[in-house]
PDB file of C-alpha atoms in Angstrom:
ATOM      1  CA  UNK Q   4      91.881 249.747  10.919  1.00 77.00           C
ATOM      2  CA  UNK Q   5      90.373 246.552  12.317  1.00 80.00           C
ATOM      3  CA  UNK Q   6      93.288 244.440  11.059  1.00 85.00           C
ATOM      4  CA  UNK Q   7      95.873 246.603  12.828  1.00 81.00           C
ATOM      5  CA  UNK Q   8      93.846 246.573  16.062  1.00 82.00           C
ATOM      6  CA  UNK Q   9      93.388 242.789  15.900  1.00 82.00           C
ATOM      7  CA  UNK Q  10      97.100 242.272  15.143  1.00 83.00           C
ATOM      8  CA  UNK Q  11      98.129 244.425  18.122  1.00 82.00           C
ATOM      9  CA  UNK Q  12      95.798 242.457  20.401  1.00 84.00           C
ATOM     10  CA  UNK Q  13      97.139 239.103  19.156  1.00 82.00           C
ATOM     11  CA  UNK Q  14     100.719 240.213  19.838  1.00 81.00           C
ATOM     12  CA  UNK Q  15      99.936 240.166  23.552  1.00 82.00           C
ATOM     13  CA  UNK Q  16     102.813 241.469  25.648  1.00 79.00           C
ATOM     14  CA  UNK Q  17     104.915 241.896  22.506  1.00 75.00           C
ATOM     15  CA  UNK Q  18     102.338 244.442  21.347  1.00 70.00           C
ATOM     16  CA  UNK Q  19     103.757 246.894  23.850  1.00 75.00           C
ATOM     17  CA  UNK Q  20     107.048 246.978  21.902  1.00 79.00           C
ATOM     18  CA  UNK Q  21     107.035 248.596  18.460  1.00 82.00           C
ATOM     19  CA  UNK Q  22     110.122 246.619  17.456  1.00 79.00           C
ATOM     20  CA  UNK Q  23     108.348 243.274  17.771  1.00 82.00           C
ATOM     21  CA  UNK Q  24     105.206 244.526  16.042  1.00 83.00           C
ATOM     22  CA  UNK Q  25     107.370 245.725  13.169  1.00 79.00           C
ATOM     23  CA  UNK Q  26     109.033 242.293  12.903  1.00 81.00           C
ATOM     24  CA  UNK Q  27     105.812 240.272  13.256  1.00 82.00           C
ATOM     25  CA  UNK Q  28     103.422 242.305  11.096  1.00 85.00           C
ATOM     26  CA  UNK Q  29     104.309 240.545   7.835  1.00 84.00           C
ATOM     27  CA  UNK Q  30     103.100 237.200   9.263  1.00 84.00           C
ATOM     28  CA  UNK Q  31      99.598 238.683   9.687  1.00 88.00           C
ATOM     29  CA  UNK Q  32      99.252 239.558   5.989  1.00 85.00           C
ATOM     30  CA  UNK Q  33      97.919 237.435   3.127  1.00 86.00           C
ATOM     31  CA  UNK Q  34      97.178 237.771  -0.591  1.00 88.00           C
ATOM     32  CA  UNK Q  35      97.326 241.329  -1.961  1.00 87.00           C
ATOM     33  CA  UNK Q  36      98.288 242.799   1.417  1.00 86.00           C
ATOM     34  CA  UNK Q  37     101.364 240.566   1.625  1.00 86.00           C
ATOM     35  CA  UNK Q  38     102.201 241.330  -1.999  1.00 89.00           C
ATOM     36  CA  UNK Q  39     102.106 245.040  -1.163  1.00 85.00           C
ATOM     37  CA  UNK Q  40     104.394 244.471   1.828  1.00 85.00           C
ATOM     38  CA  UNK Q  41     106.896 242.422  -0.190  1.00 86.00           C
ATOM     39  CA  UNK Q  42     107.226 245.252  -2.735  1.00 86.00           C
ATOM     40  CA  UNK Q  43     108.148 247.912  -0.168  1.00 85.00           C
ATOM     41  CA  UNK Q  44     111.522 249.437  -0.875  1.00 85.00           C
ATOM     42  CA  UNK Q  45     114.367 248.038   1.277  1.00 83.00           C
ATOM     43  CA  UNK Q  46     115.013 250.117   4.414  1.00 81.00           C
ATOM     44  CA  UNK Q  47     112.005 252.334   3.638  1.00 83.00           C
ATOM     45  CA  UNK Q  48     110.396 251.528   7.010  1.00 85.00           C
ATOM     46  CA  UNK Q  49     112.296 252.511  10.122  1.00 82.00           C
ATOM     47  CA  UNK Q  50     109.600 252.306  12.802  1.00 86.00           C
ATOM     48  CA  UNK Q  51     106.230 250.701  13.502  1.00 85.00           C
ATOM     49  CA  UNK Q  52     104.463 254.034  13.172  1.00 85.00           C
ATOM     50  CA  UNK Q  53     105.831 254.445   9.630  1.00 86.00           C
ATOM     51  CA  UNK Q  54     104.604 250.985   8.656  1.00 86.00           C
ATOM     52  CA  UNK Q  55     101.163 251.636  10.145  1.00 85.00           C
ATOM     53  CA  UNK Q  56     100.825 254.925   8.235  1.00 86.00           C
ATOM     54  CA  UNK Q  57     101.859 253.340   4.922  1.00 84.00           C
ATOM     55  CA  UNK Q  58      99.492 250.403   5.478  1.00 85.00           C
ATOM     56  CA  UNK Q  59      96.560 252.761   6.098  1.00 84.00           C
ATOM     57  CA  UNK Q  60      97.459 254.909   3.106  1.00 82.00           C
ATOM     58  CA  UNK Q  61      97.358 251.837   0.890  1.00 81.00           C
ATOM     59  CA  UNK Q  62      94.245 250.081   2.168  1.00 82.00           C
ATOM     60  CA  UNK Q  63      92.098 252.367   4.301  1.00 76.00           C
ATOM     61  CA  UNK Q  64      89.012 253.771   2.613  1.00 72.00           C
ATOM     62  CA  UNK Q  65      86.812 255.998   4.748  1.00 66.00           C
ATOM     63  CA  UNK Q  66      83.194 254.854   4.487  1.00 66.00           C
ATOM     64  CA  UNK Q  67      80.764 257.537   3.276  1.00 71.00           C
ATOM     65  CA  UNK Q  68      78.656 259.343   5.853  1.00 75.00           C
ATOM     66  CA  UNK Q  69      75.113 258.100   6.379  1.00 82.00           C
ATOM     67  CA  UNK Q  70      72.145 260.473   6.595  1.00 83.00           C
ATOM     68  CA  UNK Q  71      68.730 259.997   8.190  1.00 83.00           C
ATOM     69  CA  UNK Q  72      67.299 259.716   4.682  1.00 86.00           C
ATOM     70  CA  UNK Q  73      69.703 256.834   3.990  1.00 86.00           C
ATOM     71  CA  UNK Q  74      68.567 255.044   7.157  1.00 86.00           C
ATOM     72  CA  UNK Q  75      64.909 255.560   6.222  1.00 85.00           C
ATOM     73  CA  UNK Q  76      65.512 253.894   2.828  1.00 88.00           C
ATOM     74  CA  UNK Q  77      67.026 250.690   4.258  1.00 88.00           C
ATOM     75  CA  UNK Q  78      64.784 247.659   3.865  1.00 90.00           C
ATOM     76  CA  UNK Q  79      65.058 243.939   4.504  1.00 90.00           C
ATOM     77  CA  UNK Q  80      66.331 241.915   1.541  1.00 90.00           C
ATOM     78  CA  UNK Q  81      64.256 238.895   0.386  1.00 87.00           C
ATOM     79  CA  UNK Q  82      66.987 236.417   1.421  1.00 84.00           C
ATOM     80  CA  UNK Q  83      67.872 238.289   4.628  1.00 86.00           C
ATOM     81  CA  UNK Q  84      66.681 237.369   8.109  1.00 85.00           C
ATOM     82  CA  UNK Q  85      65.175 240.135  10.207  1.00 85.00           C
ATOM     83  CA  UNK Q  86      68.035 239.794  12.707  1.00 85.00           C
ATOM     84  CA  UNK Q  87      70.677 240.374  10.007  1.00 89.00           C
ATOM     85  CA  UNK Q  88      68.645 243.280   8.637  1.00 90.00           C
ATOM     86  CA  UNK Q  89      68.564 244.928  12.081  1.00 88.00           C
ATOM     87  CA  UNK Q  90      72.313 244.348  12.535  1.00 88.00           C
ATOM     88  CA  UNK Q  91      72.898 246.034   9.162  1.00 88.00           C
ATOM     89  CA  UNK Q  92      70.744 248.975  10.255  1.00 90.00           C
ATOM     90  CA  UNK Q  93      72.650 249.279  13.532  1.00 87.00           C
ATOM     91  CA  UNK Q  94      76.016 249.330  11.747  1.00 86.00           C
ATOM     92  CA  UNK Q  95      74.887 252.110   9.410  1.00 86.00           C
ATOM     93  CA  UNK Q  96      73.415 254.049  12.334  1.00 87.00           C
ATOM     94  CA  UNK Q  97      76.873 254.305  13.917  1.00 84.00           C
ATOM     95  CA  UNK Q  98      77.987 256.228  10.816  1.00 82.00           C
ATOM     96  CA  UNK Q  99      74.980 258.527  10.737  1.00 83.00           C
ATOM     97  CA  UNK Q 100      75.841 262.232  10.942  1.00 78.00           C
ATOM     98  CA  UNK Q 101      72.683 262.893  12.980  1.00 82.00           C
ATOM     99  CA  UNK Q 102      72.384 261.401  16.457  1.00 83.00           C
ATOM    100  CA  UNK Q 103      69.177 259.372  16.834  1.00 82.00           C
ATOM    101  CA  UNK Q 104      68.041 257.310  19.810  1.00 84.00           C
ATOM    102  CA  UNK Q 105      67.217 253.608  19.506  1.00 80.00           C
ATOM    103  CA  UNK Q 106      63.628 254.366  20.425  1.00 83.00           C
ATOM    104  CA  UNK Q 107      63.326 256.670  17.408  1.00 86.00           C
ATOM    105  CA  UNK Q 108      65.007 254.050  15.225  1.00 88.00           C
ATOM    106  CA  UNK Q 109      62.380 251.379  15.947  1.00 87.00           C
ATOM    107  CA  UNK Q 110      59.625 252.758  13.618  1.00 88.00           C
ATOM    108  CA  UNK Q 111      62.187 253.092  10.805  1.00 89.00           C
ATOM    109  CA  UNK Q 112      63.353 249.501  11.296  1.00 90.00           C
ATOM    110  CA  UNK Q 113      59.820 248.094  11.428  1.00 89.00           C
ATOM    111  CA  UNK Q 114      58.906 250.015   8.270  1.00 89.00           C
ATOM    112  CA  UNK Q 115      61.779 248.337   6.420  1.00 91.00           C
ATOM    113  CA  UNK Q 116      60.882 244.768   7.433  1.00 90.00           C
ATOM    114  CA  UNK Q 117      59.149 242.390   5.026  1.00 88.00           C
ATOM    115  CA  UNK Q 118      55.361 242.573   4.755  1.00 88.00           C
ATOM    116  CA  UNK Q 119      54.645 239.549   6.982  1.00 84.00           C
ATOM    117  CA  UNK Q 120      56.692 241.010   9.814  1.00 86.00           C
ATOM    118  CA  UNK Q 121      55.275 244.508   9.395  1.00 85.00           C
ATOM    119  CA  UNK Q 122      51.763 243.120   9.474  1.00 85.00           C
ATOM    120  CA  UNK Q 123      52.440 241.092  12.622  1.00 85.00           C
ATOM    121  CA  UNK Q 124      54.085 243.910  14.582  1.00 84.00           C
ATOM    122  CA  UNK Q 125      51.779 246.686  13.364  1.00 80.00           C
ATOM    123  CA  UNK Q 126      50.702 248.756  16.372  1.00 80.00           C
ATOM    124  CA  UNK Q 127      53.191 247.148  18.767  1.00 84.00           C
ATOM    125  CA  UNK Q 128      55.375 249.420  20.905  1.00 84.00           C
ATOM    126  CA  UNK Q 129      59.041 248.685  21.589  1.00 86.00           C
ATOM    127  CA  UNK Q 130      61.415 250.589  23.847  1.00 84.00           C
ATOM    128  CA  UNK Q 131      64.496 249.891  21.737  1.00 85.00           C
ATOM    129  CA  UNK Q 132      65.981 247.649  19.044  1.00 85.00           C
ATOM    130  CA  UNK Q 133      67.038 245.075  21.644  1.00 86.00           C
ATOM    131  CA  UNK Q 134      63.422 244.459  22.643  1.00 87.00           C
ATOM    132  CA  UNK Q 135      62.345 244.390  18.989  1.00 87.00           C
ATOM    133  CA  UNK Q 136      64.950 241.833  17.955  1.00 85.00           C
ATOM    134  CA  UNK Q 137      64.024 239.535  20.855  1.00 86.00           C
ATOM    135  CA  UNK Q 138      60.366 239.623  19.824  1.00 87.00           C
ATOM    136  CA  UNK Q 139      61.332 239.024  16.203  1.00 85.00           C
ATOM    137  CA  UNK Q 140      63.411 235.978  17.145  1.00 85.00           C
ATOM    138  CA  UNK Q 141      60.489 234.505  19.073  1.00 85.00           C
ATOM    139  CA  UNK Q 142      58.078 235.110  16.208  1.00 85.00           C
ATOM    140  CA  UNK Q 143      60.457 233.651  13.616  1.00 82.00           C
ATOM    141  CA  UNK Q 144      60.819 230.497  15.742  1.00 83.00           C
ATOM    142  CA  UNK Q 145      57.040 230.324  15.957  1.00 83.00           C
ATOM    143  CA  UNK Q 146      56.744 230.504  12.165  1.00 81.00           C
ATOM    144  CA  UNK Q 147      59.386 227.811  11.710  1.00 80.00           C
ATOM    145  CA  UNK Q 148      57.691 225.430  14.115  1.00 81.00           C
ATOM    146  CA  UNK Q 149      54.335 226.185  12.549  1.00 79.00           C
ATOM    147  CA  UNK Q 150      55.716 225.029   9.197  1.00 78.00           C
ATOM    148  CA  UNK Q 151      57.073 221.869  10.830  1.00 77.00           C
ATOM    149  CA  UNK Q 152      53.729 221.205  12.467  1.00 75.00           C
ATOM    150  CA  UNK Q 153      51.890 221.339   9.143  1.00 72.00           C
ATOM    151  CA  UNK Q 154      53.719 218.175   8.115  1.00 62.00           C
ATOM    152  CA  UNK Q 155      52.723 216.325  11.268  1.00 57.00           C
ATOM    153  CA  UNK Q 156      49.386 214.914  12.350  1.00 46.00           C
ATOM    154  CA  UNK Q 157      47.451 216.893  14.962  1.00 47.00           C
ATOM    155  CA  UNK Q 158      48.954 216.472  18.394  1.00 48.00           C
ATOM    156  CA  UNK Q 159      51.846 214.174  17.392  1.00 46.00           C
ATOM    157  CA  UNK Q 160      54.501 216.852  16.945  1.00 46.00           C
ATOM    158  CA  UNK Q 161      53.900 218.551  20.264  1.00 46.00           C
ATOM    159  CA  UNK Q 162      53.614 215.320  22.217  1.00 44.00           C
ATOM    160  CA  UNK Q 163      57.035 214.369  20.847  1.00 44.00           C
ATOM    161  CA  UNK Q 164      58.513 217.743  21.779  1.00 46.00           C
ATOM    162  CA  UNK Q 165      56.916 218.459  25.159  1.00 46.00           C
ATOM    163  CA  UNK Q 166      56.108 216.680  28.375  1.00 46.00           C
ATOM    164  CA  UNK Q 167      53.657 219.310  29.583  1.00 44.00           C
ATOM    165  CA  UNK Q 168      50.391 217.431  29.927  1.00 42.00           C
ATOM    166  CA  UNK Q 169      48.157 220.418  30.513  1.00 44.00           C
ATOM    167  CA  UNK Q 170      49.082 222.124  27.255  1.00 45.00           C
ATOM    168  CA  UNK Q 171      49.329 219.217  24.825  1.00 44.00           C
ATOM    169  CA  UNK Q 172      46.795 219.149  21.998  1.00 45.00           C
ATOM    170  CA  UNK Q 173      43.428 218.082  23.277  1.00 44.00           C
ATOM    171  CA  UNK Q 174      39.826 218.163  22.267  1.00 45.00           C
ATOM    172  CA  UNK Q 175      39.036 219.493  25.746  1.00 47.00           C
ATOM    173  CA  UNK Q 176      38.566 223.274  25.558  1.00 47.00           C
ATOM    174  CA  UNK Q 177      39.526 223.584  29.242  1.00 46.00           C
ATOM    175  CA  UNK Q 178      43.197 223.158  28.202  1.00 47.00           C
ATOM    176  CA  UNK Q 179      43.084 226.722  26.861  1.00 50.00           C
ATOM    177  CA  UNK Q 180      42.156 227.998  30.314  1.00 67.00           C
ATOM    178  CA  UNK Q 181      44.882 225.867  31.909  1.00 76.00           C
ATOM    179  CA  UNK Q 182      47.510 227.346  29.585  1.00 78.00           C
ATOM    180  CA  UNK Q 183      46.310 230.844  30.487  1.00 79.00           C
ATOM    181  CA  UNK Q 184      46.472 229.926  34.193  1.00 82.00           C
ATOM    182  CA  UNK Q 185      50.069 228.754  33.756  1.00 85.00           C
ATOM    183  CA  UNK Q 186      50.927 232.033  32.045  1.00 83.00           C
ATOM    184  CA  UNK Q 187      49.261 234.047  34.820  1.00 82.00           C
ATOM    185  CA  UNK Q 188      51.195 232.093  37.469  1.00 83.00           C
ATOM    186  CA  UNK Q 189      54.542 232.600  35.718  1.00 82.00           C
ATOM    187  CA  UNK Q 190      53.781 236.292  35.268  1.00 82.00           C
ATOM    188  CA  UNK Q 191      52.844 236.706  38.924  1.00 82.00           C
ATOM    189  CA  UNK Q 192      56.040 234.946  40.070  1.00 79.00           C
ATOM    190  CA  UNK Q 193      58.198 237.144  37.847  1.00 78.00           C
ATOM    191  CA  UNK Q 194      59.289 234.389  35.432  1.00 76.00           C
ATOM    192  CA  UNK Q 195      57.668 236.350  32.589  1.00 77.00           C
ATOM    193  CA  UNK Q 196      57.756 240.123  32.129  1.00 77.00           C
ATOM    194  CA  UNK Q 197      55.632 242.284  29.849  1.00 77.00           C
ATOM    195  CA  UNK Q 198      56.575 245.423  27.945  1.00 76.00           C
ATOM    196  CA  UNK Q 199      54.845 248.706  28.777  1.00 71.00           C
ATOM    197  CA  UNK Q 200      52.632 248.376  25.701  1.00 74.00           C
ATOM    198  CA  UNK Q 201      51.617 244.783  26.455  1.00 81.00           C
ATOM    199  CA  UNK Q 202      48.227 245.080  28.170  1.00 81.00           C
ATOM    200  CA  UNK Q 203      46.271 241.831  28.500  1.00 83.00           C
ATOM    201  CA  UNK Q 204      42.559 242.257  27.644  1.00 83.00           C
ATOM    202  CA  UNK Q 205      39.907 241.456  30.215  1.00 81.00           C
ATOM    203  CA  UNK Q 206      38.270 238.021  30.294  1.00 78.00           C
ATOM    204  CA  UNK Q 207      35.072 239.560  28.879  1.00 78.00           C
ATOM    205  CA  UNK Q 208      36.965 240.833  25.816  1.00 79.00           C
ATOM    206  CA  UNK Q 209      38.482 237.378  25.225  1.00 77.00           C
ATOM    207  CA  UNK Q 210      35.239 235.401  25.144  1.00 79.00           C
ATOM    208  CA  UNK Q 211      35.050 233.394  21.915  1.00 77.00           C
ATOM    209  CA  UNK Q 212      38.310 234.825  20.562  1.00 80.00           C
ATOM    210  CA  UNK Q 213      41.820 233.498  20.029  1.00 81.00           C
ATOM    211  CA  UNK Q 214      44.379 235.502  21.990  1.00 82.00           C
ATOM    212  CA  UNK Q 215      47.955 234.728  23.014  1.00 85.00           C
ATOM    213  CA  UNK Q 216      48.934 236.371  26.290  1.00 82.00           C
ATOM    214  CA  UNK Q 217      52.616 235.654  25.639  1.00 82.00           C
ATOM    215  CA  UNK Q 218      52.791 237.434  22.260  1.00 81.00           C
ATOM    216  CA  UNK Q 219      49.903 239.886  22.796  1.00 80.00           C
ATOM    217  CA  UNK Q 220      48.541 238.532  19.524  1.00 81.00           C
ATOM    218  CA  UNK Q 221      45.041 237.807  18.207  1.00 80.00           C
ATOM    219  CA  UNK Q 222      46.385 235.315  15.642  1.00 78.00           C
ATOM    220  CA  UNK Q 223      46.539 232.283  17.951  1.00 80.00           C
ATOM    221  CA  UNK Q 224      45.679 231.386  21.518  1.00 82.00           C
ATOM    222  CA  UNK Q 225      48.034 230.798  24.443  1.00 82.00           C
ATOM    223  CA  UNK Q 226      47.475 227.045  24.348  1.00 81.00           C
ATOM    224  CA  UNK Q 227      48.723 226.811  20.749  1.00 79.00           C
ATOM    225  CA  UNK Q 228      51.705 229.122  21.276  1.00 82.00           C
ATOM    226  CA  UNK Q 229      54.852 227.143  20.486  1.00 79.00           C
ATOM    227  CA  UNK Q 230      57.183 229.694  22.076  1.00 80.00           C
ATOM    228  CA  UNK Q 231      55.195 229.707  25.322  1.00 81.00           C
ATOM    229  CA  UNK Q 232      55.174 225.902  25.353  1.00 81.00           C
ATOM    230  CA  UNK Q 233      58.962 225.954  25.105  1.00 80.00           C
ATOM    231  CA  UNK Q 234      59.208 228.458  27.973  1.00 78.00           C
ATOM    232  CA  UNK Q 235      57.129 226.148  30.179  1.00 82.00           C
ATOM    233  CA  UNK Q 236      59.055 223.055  29.118  1.00 80.00           C
ATOM    234  CA  UNK Q 237      62.393 224.803  29.774  1.00 78.00           C
ATOM    235  CA  UNK Q 238      61.184 225.750  33.268  1.00 77.00           C
ATOM    236  CA  UNK Q 239      60.226 222.126  33.946  1.00 81.00           C
ATOM    237  CA  UNK Q 240      63.524 220.810  32.576  1.00 80.00           C
ATOM    238  CA  UNK Q 241      65.456 223.198  34.817  1.00 79.00           C
ATOM    239  CA  UNK Q 242      63.465 222.102  37.846  1.00 75.00           C
ATOM    240  CA  UNK Q 243      61.701 225.436  38.326  1.00 73.00           C
TER     241      UNK Q 243
END
């Protein structure tokens, strides 16, 4: 089905004429599909519609229907990124016999993610899969840069990557407050937006605790957030 649609699109203006599609179709085939075409009986095809029907009869296989139970059983493979896993879920959802909103899909998707991801996003609320996949991308980048940082001496990696003086590694604890102030300013100016479930704790609740305002996470503080650093650096680079 996709091959025929792609072929028709590539024909351009000629695609509006069945005669030209009939003459050009063979050039779009390779391997076993071309072998099938070459073995068609002479004069057995008189029109494009006949060729299209025979092609579908030979190669089209209707995919089996997908149930809600099938969707609930999908899980992320060990070698699969979360983004590819979500794309796979989305593709199967389009074949599901039961209509289900993206909001209802989110808990099913999160449940199927690997343990590290499930643990990190436990209790988080997402409006749809689009919001979830954006948060996942940010967290995966954070994990990657965290691994890179382990191989570098304290402060060296970030000084090489960023020009933001107020949030480079420092022994001065006031840098944490400065990073939070930068976040608050960007949030106030509309450069950063929060989801409905992202409620920043009060300053009293944060005393003596690590908390990242950008990720709504208690696993690291805003000053050590690689993703937030990159947001600030990007704003500086773009002259904002």
